[in-house]
Amino acid sequence: MQENLVIVESPAKAKTIEKFLGKDYQVLSSYGHIRDLKDKDLSVDVNNNFKPDYVISPDKAELVKNLKKAAKEAKTVWLASDEDREGEAIAWHLYTVLGLNENDSKRIVFHEITKNAILNAIKNPRNINLDLVDAQQARRVLDRIVGFELSPILWKKIMPSLSAGRVQSVAVRLIVEREREINQFNSEAFFRIQAQLLLPDGKTVIKAELNKRFKTEAEAQAFLENIKDAVFTIEDINTRPGKKSPAAPFTTSTLQQEASRKIGFSVSQTMSIAQKLYEAGLITYMRTDSLNLSTLALNAAKSEIQNEFGNEYVNIRQYHTKTKGAQEAHEAIRPSYMNNRTIKGTAQEQRLYKLIWERTIASQMADAELERTTVCIGISGNATDKFHVQGEVITFDGFLRVYLEDTDDENQENTMETILPPMQLNEILDLVEATAAERLTQKPPRYTEASLVRKLEELGIGRPSTYAPTISTIQNRGYVIKGNKDGEEKQFTTLTLKKKILSKAVKTETIGADKNKLMPTDSGIVVNDFLTENFPTVLEYNFTADLEKEFDKVADGEMKWTDTLHKFYNLFHPVVEEVSASKSEHKVGERILGTDPKTGKPVSVKIGRFGPFVQIGSAEDEEKPQFASLAKGQSIESITLEEALPLFGLPRTVGALDDKPVVAAIGRFGPYLKFNNTFTTIPKNYDPYHITIEEASQLIKEKIERDANKLIKSFPEDEKLQLLNGRYGPYISHDKTNYKIPKGKVPAELSYEDVMKIIQEAPEKPAKGKFTKGKTAKAATKAKTTAKKTTTAR
């Protein structure tokens, strides 16, 4: 009989722990949750105190069978899932399903996978914390109720296949509201005055900026005219010491933000890599909102700093979180071993680990000491306006020796180490050049994944374990996209005063361009507006944050989880019934743009099964309404009647090629040309409304040529069997399923028998990236079986 069985969530974690425990311990993985609410049912008995109906996942049936067998053979079962609410729930489900009791099982927790931590956990087991389990159940059940009650309303009122979630819907609301702020923002022009001034040594030039800005070109010009003969005098030099303190060690949200800013990782990518580092025993638990570091970690950091930089660089601190309800773990994210500056692993793992190591070490280092200098320069004949010069010198680098936190402010200018030359009071400076540059006030920035996490945390919405899934979900559902936005060209005026001569230049710049920012789709906007109008309480930021606080109370044993559910459901369900029964004159999201001048019929824009579209007429008309999809870059929220009407110019006949018509149109996947029953994509640099027959003919001929080169070989024995050229090289296509051609094989020389043998010996999963639309591994297996039968018959 096996003495001890340890069950963890992941095989990687099991492998690491196994190294620390002796032969008396067997370590197995549950691969996450072994049971959950049913996929297609509510699985919650709202009339029986919200009793959940848990089922073992079909793909976990064999695993559970093996775990039960192993548990029966062991004297003691150690439930070692993560220490947060989700981990506690996994332990409870294992305890229940495996039929364990307090005599033959123990719950152990640790926030780092090191030998000391594991052995210490074994020495200090505890019971399953049912308060944490109930907090997880409360969130799971409440979110299931919201999803199952709201989604059918969205199908009925807007379009099929839509879904809604409690935290996800609030996140979408933030993004929609920010987009509207941007669209409604009216940028105002202003003129910024800068001057280059020559010091008395005749060599050194300093750059100064005026302490005010002008609203109009006329005001800026008048100022420059007035300083043509002015005398510039140093009126004040103010030097004062300053200091800069290091940022606290990482929590989940700050790691997600900084990894995005410094190394360009998405939120989900950061969490995936951090999970691997944790499971390999390299960092502490990565879902945490605590800033605390253990005494052991502080001492290790101190030793590392002393050895590497000296005693003067040490300043041991204990940070305290400001996040209400911080409870997910007992330590910040830090390296398991502070003396490991680098690790083995993938390039991404090494970069994230380096970031965590530097942040942790820097948090225990001395402040950077600075000397900040401000010079005030007066203008003769002008008592109010002053030029200012600012400089900053680092007198002791402190933690900056290792790390400096980034910021989301894209317009922030870095003033570190701006060293000013020696200057004296009352010195007279000569004007070399002064410029008045026209700029615009900045629109609010769109959210990045990182800045959205920070906003959710500020509002108290979600917890460390929910940030990444929330952001992934709203993108996967098509409510939000992470993409780029083209800027617009704008002319800016610059006035220059040099040698008492004033000149003017106008140059064109592109402004407002965005890259990798979160933007709402039309579906996201329509769903958000419907939910905020009909379910304002559920979408209210404070209400969502208050629910999180109630979950925290449940976790602390201060509130029953069913009380939270009753309170919410009694408020929520009546509104669901009322909204479901209501009727509207117009479809949700529909907007009337005006009247079609040709037919006199109304023109409207709305959301449909295949996306946003414009409609002329209505279903009640004798004639069938006309429909047209929106072009790329158009939105149902901003499109005008003038922009909508040309959409009905498609499909249009561009001309003829070889006496056959060429038609331009827009489909689900963008603009295309139809010729001789074949389709050719129209590239972005062409417009389907204005593309000429010459341009269209060239595109069609290029596609015909590409298609001709695509076929390497076909076989008379089976018309569905072909050897083709693809993006990733030659491959076999058989019955709409694709297979790799082994290295060393010359495709053109393969016989029918050779190809069938390759298909027979191919793995169940065909070549990555080469599935045709709608085919799955099941189809691959079917094709493989067919191939075997064909070969046998021959």
PDB file of N, CA and C in Angstrom, residues 711-786:
ATOM      1  N   LEU A 711      -1.185  23.685 -57.555  1.00  0.00           N
ATOM      2  CA  LEU A 711      -1.300  22.247 -57.774  1.00  0.00           C
ATOM      3  C   LEU A 711       0.039  21.668 -58.215  1.00  0.00           C
ATOM      4  N   ILE A 712       0.552  20.731 -57.415  1.00  0.00           N
ATOM      5  CA  ILE A 712       1.790  20.024 -57.771  1.00  0.00           C
ATOM      6  C   ILE A 712       1.450  18.766 -58.561  1.00  0.00           C
ATOM      7  N   LYS A 713       0.435  18.033 -58.078  1.00  0.00           N
ATOM      8  CA  LYS A 713       0.113  16.762 -58.715  1.00  0.00           C
ATOM      9  C   LYS A 713      -1.282  16.310 -58.297  1.00  0.00           C
ATOM     10  N   SER A 714      -2.008  15.705 -59.232  1.00  0.00           N
ATOM     11  CA  SER A 714      -3.291  15.087 -58.910  1.00  0.00           C
ATOM     12  C   SER A 714      -3.241  13.620 -59.342  1.00  0.00           C
ATOM     13  N   PHE A 715      -4.251  12.839 -58.927  1.00  0.00           N
ATOM     14  CA  PHE A 715      -4.203  11.403 -59.157  1.00  0.00           C
ATOM     15  C   PHE A 715      -5.534  10.926 -59.739  1.00  0.00           C
ATOM     16  N   PRO A 716      -5.480  10.209 -60.890  1.00  0.00           N
ATOM     17  CA  PRO A 716      -6.724   9.713 -61.501  1.00  0.00           C
ATOM     18  C   PRO A 716      -7.423   8.679 -60.626  1.00  0.00           C
ATOM     19  N   GLU A 717      -6.671   8.000 -59.732  1.00  0.00           N
ATOM     20  CA  GLU A 717      -7.276   6.981 -58.864  1.00  0.00           C
ATOM     21  C   GLU A 717      -8.254   7.591 -57.854  1.00  0.00           C
ATOM     22  N   ASP A 718      -8.047   8.863 -57.506  1.00  0.00           N
ATOM     23  CA  ASP A 718      -8.898   9.511 -56.500  1.00  0.00           C
ATOM     24  C   ASP A 718      -8.894  11.016 -56.775  1.00  0.00           C
ATOM     25  N   GLU A 719      -9.998  11.522 -57.287  1.00  0.00           N
ATOM     26  CA  GLU A 719     -10.046  12.948 -57.659  1.00  0.00           C
ATOM     27  C   GLU A 719      -9.966  13.883 -56.444  1.00  0.00           C
ATOM     28  N   LYS A 720     -10.212  13.341 -55.240  1.00  0.00           N
ATOM     29  CA  LYS A 720     -10.133  14.165 -54.032  1.00  0.00           C
ATOM     30  C   LYS A 720      -8.727  14.228 -53.454  1.00  0.00           C
ATOM     31  N   LEU A 721      -7.808  13.540 -54.102  1.00  0.00           N
ATOM     32  CA  LEU A 721      -6.431  13.497 -53.613  1.00  0.00           C
ATOM     33  C   LEU A 721      -5.548  14.393 -54.468  1.00  0.00           C
ATOM     34  N   GLN A 722      -4.856  15.364 -53.795  1.00  0.00           N
ATOM     35  CA  GLN A 722      -3.973  16.289 -54.510  1.00  0.00           C
ATOM     36  C   GLN A 722      -2.728  16.578 -53.677  1.00  0.00           C
ATOM     37  N   LEU A 723      -1.636  16.919 -54.380  1.00  0.00           N
ATOM     38  CA  LEU A 723      -0.442  17.462 -53.742  1.00  0.00           C
ATOM     39  C   LEU A 723      -0.415  18.947 -54.071  1.00  0.00           C
ATOM     40  N   LEU A 724      -0.382  19.792 -53.035  1.00  0.00           N
ATOM     41  CA  LEU A 724      -0.530  21.237 -53.219  1.00  0.00           C
ATOM     42  C   LEU A 724       0.609  22.004 -52.562  1.00  0.00           C
ATOM     43  N   ASN A 725       0.861  23.213 -53.085  1.00  0.00           N
ATOM     44  CA  ASN A 725       1.760  24.161 -52.440  1.00  0.00           C
ATOM     45  C   ASN A 725       0.946  25.034 -51.503  1.00  0.00           C
ATOM     46  N   GLY A 726       1.414  25.217 -50.258  1.00  0.00           N
ATOM     47  CA  GLY A 726       0.712  26.061 -49.292  1.00  0.00           C
ATOM     48  C   GLY A 726       1.641  27.053 -48.636  1.00  0.00           C
ATOM     49  N   ARG A 727       1.110  27.774 -47.675  1.00  0.00           N
ATOM     50  CA  ARG A 727       1.904  28.787 -46.958  1.00  0.00           C
ATOM     51  C   ARG A 727       3.102  28.179 -46.261  1.00  0.00           C
ATOM     52  N   TYR A 728       2.948  26.925 -45.829  1.00  0.00           N
ATOM     53  CA  TYR A 728       4.007  26.276 -45.055  1.00  0.00           C
ATOM     54  C   TYR A 728       4.760  25.235 -45.876  1.00  0.00           C
ATOM     55  N   GLY A 729       4.594  25.269 -47.206  1.00  0.00           N
ATOM     56  CA  GLY A 729       5.271  24.312 -48.062  1.00  0.00           C
ATOM     57  C   GLY A 729       4.303  23.291 -48.634  1.00  0.00           C
ATOM     58  N   PRO A 730       4.824  22.302 -49.380  1.00  0.00           N
ATOM     59  CA  PRO A 730       3.959  21.290 -50.008  1.00  0.00           C
ATOM     60  C   PRO A 730       3.240  20.439 -48.968  1.00  0.00           C
ATOM     61  N   TYR A 731       2.017  19.993 -49.306  1.00  0.00           N
ATOM     62  CA  TYR A 731       1.258  19.128 -48.408  1.00  0.00           C
ATOM     63  C   TYR A 731       0.276  18.291 -49.212  1.00  0.00           C
ATOM     64  N   ILE A 732      -0.268  17.283 -48.554  1.00  0.00           N
ATOM     65  CA  ILE A 732      -1.255  16.394 -49.174  1.00  0.00           C
ATOM     66  C   ILE A 732      -2.649  16.854 -48.770  1.00  0.00           C
ATOM     67  N   SER A 733      -3.550  16.953 -49.752  1.00  0.00           N
ATOM     68  CA  SER A 733      -4.949  17.264 -49.464  1.00  0.00           C
ATOM     69  C   SER A 733      -5.790  16.065 -49.892  1.00  0.00           C
ATOM     70  N   HIS A 734      -6.543  15.495 -48.954  1.00  0.00           N
ATOM     71  CA  HIS A 734      -7.393  14.347 -49.265  1.00  0.00           C
ATOM     72  C   HIS A 734      -8.741  14.509 -48.597  1.00  0.00           C
ATOM     73  N   ASP A 735      -9.770  14.616 -49.383  1.00  0.00           N
ATOM     74  CA  ASP A 735     -11.137  14.729 -48.872  1.00  0.00           C
ATOM     75  C   ASP A 735     -11.256  15.891 -47.881  1.00  0.00           C
ATOM     76  N   LYS A 736     -10.661  17.023 -48.257  1.00  0.00           N
ATOM     77  CA  LYS A 736     -10.712  18.270 -47.475  1.00  0.00           C
ATOM     78  C   LYS A 736      -9.970  18.198 -46.142  1.00  0.00           C
ATOM     79  N   THR A 737      -9.063  17.243 -46.018  1.00  0.00           N
ATOM     80  CA  THR A 737      -8.212  17.144 -44.836  1.00  0.00           C
ATOM     81  C   THR A 737      -6.767  17.101 -45.299  1.00  0.00           C
ATOM     82  N   ASN A 738      -5.887  17.786 -44.562  1.00  0.00           N
ATOM     83  CA  ASN A 738      -4.519  17.980 -45.025  1.00  0.00           C
ATOM     84  C   ASN A 738      -3.501  17.224 -44.183  1.00  0.00           C
ATOM     85  N   TYR A 739      -2.406  16.796 -44.824  1.00  0.00           N
ATOM     86  CA  TYR A 739      -1.364  16.007 -44.182  1.00  0.00           C
ATOM     87  C   TYR A 739       0.007  16.514 -44.598  1.00  0.00           C
ATOM     88  N   LYS A 740       0.937  16.466 -43.645  1.00  0.00           N
ATOM     89  CA  LYS A 740       2.308  16.853 -43.938  1.00  0.00           C
ATOM     90  C   LYS A 740       2.982  15.831 -44.833  1.00  0.00           C
ATOM     91  N   ILE A 741       3.888  16.331 -45.680  1.00  0.00           N
ATOM     92  CA  ILE A 741       4.741  15.443 -46.467  1.00  0.00           C
ATOM     93  C   ILE A 741       6.059  15.305 -45.710  1.00  0.00           C
ATOM     94  N   PRO A 742       6.467  14.078 -45.383  1.00  0.00           N
ATOM     95  CA  PRO A 742       7.696  13.891 -44.601  1.00  0.00           C
ATOM     96  C   PRO A 742       8.913  14.524 -45.263  1.00  0.00           C
ATOM     97  N   LYS A 743       9.854  14.963 -44.428  1.00  0.00           N
ATOM     98  CA  LYS A 743      11.087  15.550 -44.935  1.00  0.00           C
ATOM     99  C   LYS A 743      11.839  14.531 -45.789  1.00  0.00           C
ATOM    100  N   GLY A 744      12.493  15.026 -46.836  1.00  0.00           N
ATOM    101  CA  GLY A 744      13.281  14.156 -47.710  1.00  0.00           C
ATOM    102  C   GLY A 744      12.490  13.627 -48.893  1.00  0.00           C
ATOM    103  N   LYS A 745      11.159  13.786 -48.855  1.00  0.00           N
ATOM    104  CA  LYS A 745      10.327  13.327 -49.971  1.00  0.00           C
ATOM    105  C   LYS A 745      10.177  14.448 -50.998  1.00  0.00           C
ATOM    106  N   VAL A 746      10.307  14.106 -52.281  1.00  0.00           N
ATOM    107  CA  VAL A 746      10.099  15.069 -53.371  1.00  0.00           C
ATOM    108  C   VAL A 746       8.644  14.929 -53.808  1.00  0.00           C
ATOM    109  N   PRO A 747       7.790  15.952 -53.556  1.00  0.00           N
ATOM    110  CA  PRO A 747       6.350  15.811 -53.811  1.00  0.00           C
ATOM    111  C   PRO A 747       5.999  15.339 -55.219  1.00  0.00           C
ATOM    112  N   ALA A 748       6.657  15.912 -56.226  1.00  0.00           N
ATOM    113  CA  ALA A 748       6.307  15.583 -57.619  1.00  0.00           C
ATOM    114  C   ALA A 748       6.608  14.129 -57.964  1.00  0.00           C
ATOM    115  N   GLU A 749       7.494  13.494 -57.188  1.00  0.00           N
ATOM    116  CA  GLU A 749       7.892  12.122 -57.495  1.00  0.00           C
ATOM    117  C   GLU A 749       7.074  11.080 -56.733  1.00  0.00           C
ATOM    118  N   LEU A 750       6.164  11.536 -55.856  1.00  0.00           N
ATOM    119  CA  LEU A 750       5.373  10.600 -55.062  1.00  0.00           C
ATOM    120  C   LEU A 750       4.298   9.923 -55.913  1.00  0.00           C
ATOM    121  N   SER A 751       4.185   8.590 -55.788  1.00  0.00           N
ATOM    122  CA  SER A 751       3.133   7.846 -56.488  1.00  0.00           C
ATOM    123  C   SER A 751       1.868   7.839 -55.636  1.00  0.00           C
ATOM    124  N   TYR A 752       0.788   7.338 -56.217  1.00  0.00           N
ATOM    125  CA  TYR A 752      -0.473   7.230 -55.479  1.00  0.00           C
ATOM    126  C   TYR A 752      -0.293   6.365 -54.231  1.00  0.00           C
ATOM    127  N   GLU A 753       0.417   5.233 -54.385  1.00  0.00           N
ATOM    128  CA  GLU A 753       0.658   4.336 -53.255  1.00  0.00           C
ATOM    129  C   GLU A 753       1.495   5.015 -52.174  1.00  0.00           C
ATOM    130  N   ASP A 754       2.507   5.809 -52.598  1.00  0.00           N
ATOM    131  CA  ASP A 754       3.351   6.536 -51.633  1.00  0.00           C
ATOM    132  C   ASP A 754       2.511   7.489 -50.785  1.00  0.00           C
ATOM    133  N   VAL A 755       1.623   8.212 -51.457  1.00  0.00           N
ATOM    134  CA  VAL A 755       0.806   9.209 -50.759  1.00  0.00           C
ATOM    135  C   VAL A 755      -0.152   8.534 -49.786  1.00  0.00           C
ATOM    136  N   MET A 756      -0.779   7.420 -50.217  1.00  0.00           N
ATOM    137  CA  MET A 756      -1.707   6.721 -49.346  1.00  0.00           C
ATOM    138  C   MET A 756      -1.004   6.142 -48.121  1.00  0.00           C
ATOM    139  N   LYS A 757       0.226   5.729 -48.294  1.00  0.00           N
ATOM    140  CA  LYS A 757       0.996   5.214 -47.167  1.00  0.00           C
ATOM    141  C   LYS A 757       1.275   6.328 -46.155  1.00  0.00           C
ATOM    142  N   ILE A 758       1.586   7.554 -46.658  1.00  0.00           N
ATOM    143  CA  ILE A 758       1.832   8.704 -45.774  1.00  0.00           C
ATOM    144  C   ILE A 758       0.574   9.018 -44.965  1.00  0.00           C
ATOM    145  N   ILE A 759      -0.590   8.948 -45.628  1.00  0.00           N
ATOM    146  CA  ILE A 759      -1.850   9.239 -44.939  1.00  0.00           C
ATOM    147  C   ILE A 759      -2.123   8.188 -43.859  1.00  0.00           C
ATOM    148  N   GLN A 760      -1.873   6.915 -44.196  1.00  0.00           N
ATOM    149  CA  GLN A 760      -2.094   5.846 -43.215  1.00  0.00           C
ATOM    150  C   GLN A 760      -1.240   6.028 -41.969  1.00  0.00           C
ATOM    151  N   GLU A 761       0.010   6.455 -42.196  1.00  0.00           N
ATOM    152  CA  GLU A 761       0.958   6.561 -41.087  1.00  0.00           C
ATOM    153  C   GLU A 761       0.925   7.909 -40.382  1.00  0.00           C
ATOM    154  N   ALA A 762       0.082   8.802 -40.875  1.00  0.00           N
ATOM    155  CA  ALA A 762       0.011  10.147 -40.284  1.00  0.00           C
ATOM    156  C   ALA A 762      -0.596  10.076 -38.904  1.00  0.00           C
ATOM    157  N   PRO A 763      -0.211  10.985 -37.980  1.00  0.00           N
ATOM    158  CA  PRO A 763      -0.844  11.035 -36.650  1.00  0.00           C
ATOM    159  C   PRO A 763      -2.304  11.434 -36.782  1.00  0.00           C
ATOM    160  N   GLU A 764      -3.053  11.225 -35.704  1.00  0.00           N
ATOM    161  CA  GLU A 764      -4.487  11.540 -35.733  1.00  0.00           C
ATOM    162  C   GLU A 764      -4.749  12.987 -36.089  1.00  0.00           C
ATOM    163  N   LYS A 765      -3.848  13.875 -35.600  1.00  0.00           N
ATOM    164  CA  LYS A 765      -4.034  15.308 -35.852  1.00  0.00           C
ATOM    165  C   LYS A 765      -3.278  15.702 -37.106  1.00  0.00           C
ATOM    166  N   PRO A 766      -3.946  16.224 -38.144  1.00  0.00           N
ATOM    167  CA  PRO A 766      -3.262  16.624 -39.364  1.00  0.00           C
ATOM    168  C   PRO A 766      -2.352  17.814 -39.136  1.00  0.00           C
ATOM    169  N   ALA A 767      -1.677  18.211 -40.240  1.00  0.00           N
ATOM    170  CA  ALA A 767      -0.676  19.276 -40.167  1.00  0.00           C
ATOM    171  C   ALA A 767      -1.257  20.548 -39.606  1.00  0.00           C
ATOM    172  N   LYS A 768      -0.545  21.145 -38.617  1.00  0.00           N
ATOM    173  CA  LYS A 768      -0.994  22.374 -37.952  1.00  0.00           C
ATOM    174  C   LYS A 768      -1.102  23.506 -38.961  1.00  0.00           C
ATOM    175  N   GLY A 769      -2.226  24.250 -38.854  1.00  0.00           N
ATOM    176  CA  GLY A 769      -2.385  25.422 -39.710  1.00  0.00           C
ATOM    177  C   GLY A 769      -2.931  25.096 -41.069  1.00  0.00           C
ATOM    178  N   LYS A 770      -3.247  23.806 -41.352  1.00  0.00           N
ATOM    179  CA  LYS A 770      -3.679  23.469 -42.695  1.00  0.00           C
ATOM    180  C   LYS A 770      -5.048  22.811 -42.728  1.00  0.00           C
ATOM    181  N   PHE A 771      -5.854  23.003 -41.683  1.00  0.00           N
ATOM    182  CA  PHE A 771      -7.229  22.533 -41.739  1.00  0.00           C
ATOM    183  C   PHE A 771      -8.013  23.412 -42.691  1.00  0.00           C
ATOM    184  N   THR A 772      -8.888  22.792 -43.476  1.00  0.00           N
ATOM    185  CA  THR A 772      -9.806  23.613 -44.246  1.00  0.00           C
ATOM    186  C   THR A 772     -11.002  23.912 -43.367  1.00  0.00           C
ATOM    187  N   LYS A 773     -11.783  24.907 -43.746  1.00  0.00           N
ATOM    188  CA  LYS A 773     -12.878  25.402 -42.920  1.00  0.00           C
ATOM    189  C   LYS A 773     -13.851  24.288 -42.557  1.00  0.00           C
ATOM    190  N   GLY A 774     -14.147  24.199 -41.264  1.00  0.00           N
ATOM    191  CA  GLY A 774     -15.172  23.282 -40.808  1.00  0.00           C
ATOM    192  C   GLY A 774     -14.704  21.876 -40.537  1.00  0.00           C
ATOM    193  N   LYS A 775     -13.424  21.591 -40.787  1.00  0.00           N
ATOM    194  CA  LYS A 775     -12.941  20.227 -40.561  1.00  0.00           C
ATOM    195  C   LYS A 775     -12.272  20.095 -39.210  1.00  0.00           C
ATOM    196  N   THR A 776     -12.388  18.949 -38.610  1.00  0.00           N
ATOM    197  CA  THR A 776     -11.797  18.702 -37.306  1.00  0.00           C
ATOM    198  C   THR A 776     -10.973  17.441 -37.337  1.00  0.00           C
ATOM    199  N   ALA A 777     -10.399  17.120 -36.184  1.00  0.00           N
ATOM    200  CA  ALA A 777      -9.599  15.900 -36.085  1.00  0.00           C
ATOM    201  C   ALA A 777     -10.456  14.665 -36.359  1.00  0.00           C
ATOM    202  N   LYS A 778     -11.761  14.782 -36.081  1.00  0.00           N
ATOM    203  CA  LYS A 778     -12.671  13.666 -36.356  1.00  0.00           C
ATOM    204  C   LYS A 778     -12.707  13.366 -37.848  1.00  0.00           C
ATOM    205  N   ALA A 779     -12.728  14.453 -38.647  1.00  0.00           N
ATOM    206  CA  ALA A 779     -12.718  14.275 -40.096  1.00  0.00           C
ATOM    207  C   ALA A 779     -11.402  13.671 -40.550  1.00  0.00           C
ATOM    208  N   ALA A 780     -10.331  14.074 -39.855  1.00  0.00           N
ATOM    209  CA  ALA A 780      -9.014  13.541 -40.203  1.00  0.00           C
ATOM    210  C   ALA A 780      -8.981  12.034 -39.988  1.00  0.00           C
ATOM    211  N   THR A 781      -9.562  11.587 -38.873  1.00  0.00           N
ATOM    212  CA  THR A 781      -9.596  10.160 -38.565  1.00  0.00           C
ATOM    213  C   THR A 781     -10.407   9.410 -39.611  1.00  0.00           C
ATOM    214  N   LYS A 782     -11.526  10.024 -40.026  1.00  0.00           N
ATOM    215  CA  LYS A 782     -12.380   9.407 -41.038  1.00  0.00           C
ATOM    216  C   LYS A 782     -11.633   9.273 -42.352  1.00  0.00           C
ATOM    217  N   ALA A 783     -10.905  10.352 -42.733  1.00  0.00           N
ATOM    218  CA  ALA A 783     -10.147  10.325 -43.981  1.00  0.00           C
ATOM    219  C   ALA A 783      -9.073   9.264 -43.938  1.00  0.00           C
ATOM    220  N   LYS A 784      -8.454   9.154 -42.772  1.00  0.00           N
ATOM    221  CA  LYS A 784      -7.382   8.169 -42.599  1.00  0.00           C
ATOM    222  C   LYS A 784      -7.934   6.743 -42.757  1.00  0.00           C
ATOM    223  N   THR A 785      -9.114   6.497 -42.171  1.00  0.00           N
ATOM    224  CA  THR A 785      -9.747   5.187 -42.268  1.00  0.00           C
ATOM    225  C   THR A 785     -10.092   4.867 -43.718  1.00  0.00           C
ATOM    226  N   THR A 786     -10.611   5.890 -44.427  1.00  0.00           N
ATOM    227  CA  THR A 786     -10.942   5.721 -45.839  1.00  0.00           C
ATOM    228  C   THR A 786      -9.706   5.367 -46.643  1.00  0.00           C
TER     229      THR A 786
END
